[in-house]
PDB file of C-alpha atoms in Angstrom:
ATOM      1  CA  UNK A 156       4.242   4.698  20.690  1.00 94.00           C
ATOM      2  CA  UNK A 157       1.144   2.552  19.933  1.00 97.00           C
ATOM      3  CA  UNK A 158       0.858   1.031  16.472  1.00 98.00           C
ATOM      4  CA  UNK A 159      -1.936  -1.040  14.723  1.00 98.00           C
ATOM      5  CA  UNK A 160      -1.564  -2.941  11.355  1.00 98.00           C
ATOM      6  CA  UNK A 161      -4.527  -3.879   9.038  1.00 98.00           C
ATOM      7  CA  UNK A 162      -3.970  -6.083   6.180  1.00 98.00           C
ATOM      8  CA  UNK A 163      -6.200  -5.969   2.333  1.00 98.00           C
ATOM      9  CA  UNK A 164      -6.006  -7.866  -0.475  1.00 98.00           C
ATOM     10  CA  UNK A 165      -6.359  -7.462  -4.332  1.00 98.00           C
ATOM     11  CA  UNK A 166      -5.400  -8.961  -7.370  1.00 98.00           C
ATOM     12  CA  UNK A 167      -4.292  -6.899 -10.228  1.00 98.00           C
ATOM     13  CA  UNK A 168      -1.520  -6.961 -13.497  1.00 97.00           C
ATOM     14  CA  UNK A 169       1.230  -5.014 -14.304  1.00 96.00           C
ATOM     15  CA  UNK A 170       4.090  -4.361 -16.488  1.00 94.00           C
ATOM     16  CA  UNK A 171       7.344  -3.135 -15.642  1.00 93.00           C
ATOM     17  CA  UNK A 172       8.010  -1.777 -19.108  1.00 88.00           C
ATOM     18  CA  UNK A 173      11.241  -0.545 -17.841  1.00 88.00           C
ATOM     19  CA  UNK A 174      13.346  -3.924 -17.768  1.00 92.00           C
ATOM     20  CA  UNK A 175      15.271  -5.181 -20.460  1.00 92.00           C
ATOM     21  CA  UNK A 176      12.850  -7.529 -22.747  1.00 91.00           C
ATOM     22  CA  UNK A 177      14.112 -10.590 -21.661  1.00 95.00           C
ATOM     23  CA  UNK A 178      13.009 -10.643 -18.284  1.00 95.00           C
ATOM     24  CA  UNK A 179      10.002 -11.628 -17.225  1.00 92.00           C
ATOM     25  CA  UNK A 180       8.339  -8.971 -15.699  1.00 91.00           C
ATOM     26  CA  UNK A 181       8.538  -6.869 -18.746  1.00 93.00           C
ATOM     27  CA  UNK A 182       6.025  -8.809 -20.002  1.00 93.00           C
ATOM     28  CA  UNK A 183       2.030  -8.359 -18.451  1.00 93.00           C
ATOM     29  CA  UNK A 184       1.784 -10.415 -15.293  1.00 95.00           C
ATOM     30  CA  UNK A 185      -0.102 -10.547 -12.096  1.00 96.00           C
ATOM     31  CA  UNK A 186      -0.173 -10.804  -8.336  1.00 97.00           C
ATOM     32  CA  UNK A 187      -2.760 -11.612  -6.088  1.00 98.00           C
ATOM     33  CA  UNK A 188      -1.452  -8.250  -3.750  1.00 98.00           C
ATOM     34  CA  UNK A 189      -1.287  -7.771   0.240  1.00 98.00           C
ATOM     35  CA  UNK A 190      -1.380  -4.382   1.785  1.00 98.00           C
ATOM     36  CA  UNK A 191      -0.534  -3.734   4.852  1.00 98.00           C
ATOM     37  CA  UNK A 192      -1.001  -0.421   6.648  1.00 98.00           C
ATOM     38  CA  UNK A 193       0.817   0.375   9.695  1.00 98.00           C
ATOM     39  CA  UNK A 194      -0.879   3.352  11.764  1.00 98.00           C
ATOM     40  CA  UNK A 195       1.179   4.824  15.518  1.00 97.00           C
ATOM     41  CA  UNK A 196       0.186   7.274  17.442  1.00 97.00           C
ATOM     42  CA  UNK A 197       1.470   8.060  21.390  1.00 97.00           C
ATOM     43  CA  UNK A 198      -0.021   6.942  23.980  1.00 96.00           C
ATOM     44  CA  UNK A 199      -1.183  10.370  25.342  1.00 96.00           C
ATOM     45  CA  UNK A 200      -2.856  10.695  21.366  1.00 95.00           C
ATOM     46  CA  UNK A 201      -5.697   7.761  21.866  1.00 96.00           C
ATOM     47  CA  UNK A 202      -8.863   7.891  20.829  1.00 94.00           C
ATOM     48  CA  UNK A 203     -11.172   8.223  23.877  1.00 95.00           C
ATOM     49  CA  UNK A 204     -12.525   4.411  23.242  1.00 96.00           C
ATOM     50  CA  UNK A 205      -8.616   3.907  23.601  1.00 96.00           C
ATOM     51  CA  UNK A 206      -7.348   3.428  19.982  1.00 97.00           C
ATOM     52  CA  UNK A 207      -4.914   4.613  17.651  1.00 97.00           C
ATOM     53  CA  UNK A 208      -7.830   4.586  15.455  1.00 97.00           C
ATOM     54  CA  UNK A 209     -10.747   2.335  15.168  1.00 97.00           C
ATOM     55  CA  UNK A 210     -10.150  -0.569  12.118  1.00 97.00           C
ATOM     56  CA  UNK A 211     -13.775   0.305  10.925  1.00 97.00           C
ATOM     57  CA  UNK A 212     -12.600   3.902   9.760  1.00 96.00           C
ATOM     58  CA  UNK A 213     -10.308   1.506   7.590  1.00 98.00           C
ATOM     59  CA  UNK A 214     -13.292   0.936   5.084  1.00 98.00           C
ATOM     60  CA  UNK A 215     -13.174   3.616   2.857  1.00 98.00           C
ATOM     61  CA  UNK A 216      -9.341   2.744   2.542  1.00 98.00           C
ATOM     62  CA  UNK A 217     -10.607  -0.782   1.330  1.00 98.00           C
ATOM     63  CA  UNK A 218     -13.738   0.477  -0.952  1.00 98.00           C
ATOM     64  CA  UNK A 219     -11.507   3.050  -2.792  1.00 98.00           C
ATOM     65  CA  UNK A 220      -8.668  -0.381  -3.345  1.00 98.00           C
ATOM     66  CA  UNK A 221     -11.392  -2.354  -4.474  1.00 98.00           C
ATOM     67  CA  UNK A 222     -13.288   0.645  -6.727  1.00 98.00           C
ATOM     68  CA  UNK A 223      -9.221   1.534  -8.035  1.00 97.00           C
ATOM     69  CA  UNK A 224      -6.906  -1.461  -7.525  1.00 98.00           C
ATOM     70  CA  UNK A 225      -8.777  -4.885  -7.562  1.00 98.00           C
ATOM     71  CA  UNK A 226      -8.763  -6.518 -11.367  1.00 98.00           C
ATOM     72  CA  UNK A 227      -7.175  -3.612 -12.975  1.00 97.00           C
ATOM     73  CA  UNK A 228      -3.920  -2.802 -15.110  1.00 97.00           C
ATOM     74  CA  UNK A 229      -1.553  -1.298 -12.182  1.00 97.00           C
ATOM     75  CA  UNK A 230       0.420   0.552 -15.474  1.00 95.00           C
ATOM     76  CA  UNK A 231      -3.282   2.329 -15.841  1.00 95.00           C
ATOM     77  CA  UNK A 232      -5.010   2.467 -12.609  1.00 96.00           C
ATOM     78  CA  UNK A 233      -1.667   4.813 -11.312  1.00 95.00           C
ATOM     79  CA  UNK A 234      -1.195   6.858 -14.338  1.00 90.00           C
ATOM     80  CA  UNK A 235       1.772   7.441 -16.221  1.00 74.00           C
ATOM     81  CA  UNK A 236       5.214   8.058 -15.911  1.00 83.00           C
ATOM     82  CA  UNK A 237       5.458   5.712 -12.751  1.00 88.00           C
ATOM     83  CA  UNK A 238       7.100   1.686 -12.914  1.00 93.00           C
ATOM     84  CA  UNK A 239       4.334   0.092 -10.879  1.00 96.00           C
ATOM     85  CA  UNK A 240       6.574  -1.644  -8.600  1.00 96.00           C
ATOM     86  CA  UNK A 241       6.208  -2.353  -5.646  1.00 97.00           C
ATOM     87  CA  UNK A 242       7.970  -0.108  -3.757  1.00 97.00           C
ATOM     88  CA  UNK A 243       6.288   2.702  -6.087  1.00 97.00           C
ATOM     89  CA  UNK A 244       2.912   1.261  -4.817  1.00 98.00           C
ATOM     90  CA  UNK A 245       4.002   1.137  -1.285  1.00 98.00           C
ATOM     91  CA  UNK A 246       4.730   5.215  -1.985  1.00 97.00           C
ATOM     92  CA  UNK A 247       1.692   6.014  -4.230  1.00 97.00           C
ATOM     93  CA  UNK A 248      -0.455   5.031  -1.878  1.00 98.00           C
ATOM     94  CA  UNK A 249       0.893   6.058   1.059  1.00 98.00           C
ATOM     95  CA  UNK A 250       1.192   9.656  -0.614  1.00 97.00           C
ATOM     96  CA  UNK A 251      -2.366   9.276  -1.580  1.00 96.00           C
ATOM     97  CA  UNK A 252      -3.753   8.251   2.196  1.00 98.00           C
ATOM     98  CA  UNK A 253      -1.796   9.771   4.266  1.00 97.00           C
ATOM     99  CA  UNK A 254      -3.545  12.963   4.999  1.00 96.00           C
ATOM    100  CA  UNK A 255      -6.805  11.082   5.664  1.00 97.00           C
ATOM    101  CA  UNK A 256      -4.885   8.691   7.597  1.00 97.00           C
ATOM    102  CA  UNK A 257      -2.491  10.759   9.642  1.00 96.00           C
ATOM    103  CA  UNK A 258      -1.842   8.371  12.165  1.00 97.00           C
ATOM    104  CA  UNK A 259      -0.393   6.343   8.673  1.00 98.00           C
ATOM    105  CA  UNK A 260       3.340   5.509   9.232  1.00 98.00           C
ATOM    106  CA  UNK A 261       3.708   2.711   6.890  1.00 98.00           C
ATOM    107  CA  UNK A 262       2.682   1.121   3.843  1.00 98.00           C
ATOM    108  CA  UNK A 263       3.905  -2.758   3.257  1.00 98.00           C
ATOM    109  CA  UNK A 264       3.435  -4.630  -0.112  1.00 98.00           C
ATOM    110  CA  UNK A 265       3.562  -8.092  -1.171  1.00 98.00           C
ATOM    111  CA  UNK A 266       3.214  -9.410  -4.492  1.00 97.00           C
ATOM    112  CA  UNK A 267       4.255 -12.928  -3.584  1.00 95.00           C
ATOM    113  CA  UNK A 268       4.401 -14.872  -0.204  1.00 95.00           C
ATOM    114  CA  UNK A 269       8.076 -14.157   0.009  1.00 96.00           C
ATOM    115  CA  UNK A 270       8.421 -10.651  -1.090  1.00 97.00           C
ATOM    116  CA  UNK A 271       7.723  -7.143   0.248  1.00 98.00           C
ATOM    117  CA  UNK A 272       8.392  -3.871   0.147  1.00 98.00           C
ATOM    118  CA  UNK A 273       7.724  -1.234   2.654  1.00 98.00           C
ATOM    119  CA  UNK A 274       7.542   2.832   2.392  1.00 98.00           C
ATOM    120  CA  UNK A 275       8.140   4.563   5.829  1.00 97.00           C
ATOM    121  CA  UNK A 276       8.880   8.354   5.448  1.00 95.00           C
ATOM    122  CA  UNK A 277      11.558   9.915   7.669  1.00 80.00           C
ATOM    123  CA  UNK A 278       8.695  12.323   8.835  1.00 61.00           C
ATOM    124  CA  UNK A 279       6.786   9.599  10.200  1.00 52.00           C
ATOM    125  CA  UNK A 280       9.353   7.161  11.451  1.00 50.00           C
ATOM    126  CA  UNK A 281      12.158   6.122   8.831  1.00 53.00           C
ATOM    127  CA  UNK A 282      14.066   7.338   6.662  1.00 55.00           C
ATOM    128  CA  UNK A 283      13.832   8.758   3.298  1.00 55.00           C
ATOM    129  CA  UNK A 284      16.804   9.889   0.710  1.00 47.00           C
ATOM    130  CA  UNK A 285      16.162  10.899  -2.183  1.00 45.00           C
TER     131      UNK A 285
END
């Protein structure tokens, strides 16, 4: 198995509205994010020019994070009902991509240098309980 990582940035807030009031994140913040997706493929499943797939098809991924993500409210720009948290990022958007990616086997986030969070469905690679 071949794999290829590409890393984007954006800088958003968020609440997460479901923490008792006294901690901090319950109260707007923001991160400067880093996402990082992680696409495999076997060897025998190259492209002809010999990639997993070629980085430039990665554009639209970063025009729809900058027309979606970048300088929004995270609370807003992924609707309702869901704690923008990392790990619900990581998901969101790998739910969101992965049928125009469907090499995608990963979706990392980092709201800080020294955190992250990464979705990898059992389908693709991991494992995933419910």
């Amino acid at each position: 198995m071949l794999t290829i990582t590409k890393e984007f940035h954006f800088s958003a807030s968020h609440v997460l509205d479901r923490l008792p009031s006294w901690h901090p994140c319950a109260r707007m913040h923001g991160h400067n994010y880093v996402v990082v997706l992680e696409l495999s493929a076997p060897r025998a499943a190259l492209t002809e020019a010999g990639f997993v797939r070629d980085y430039r098809e990665l554009d639209a991924f970063k025009k729809w994070m900058d027309d979606t993500l970048d300088h929004r409210h995270l609370n807003e720009a992924m609707g309702g009902g869901v704690s923008p948290s990392a790990e619900n990022l990581a998901v969101w958007i790998f739910d969101l991509w992965s049928a125009r990616l469907p090499e995608l086997t990963a979706v990392r986030i980092s709201e800080t240098p020294k955190t992250w969070a990464t979705y990898r469905p059992a389908a693709r690679g991991g494992e995933d309980a419910p």
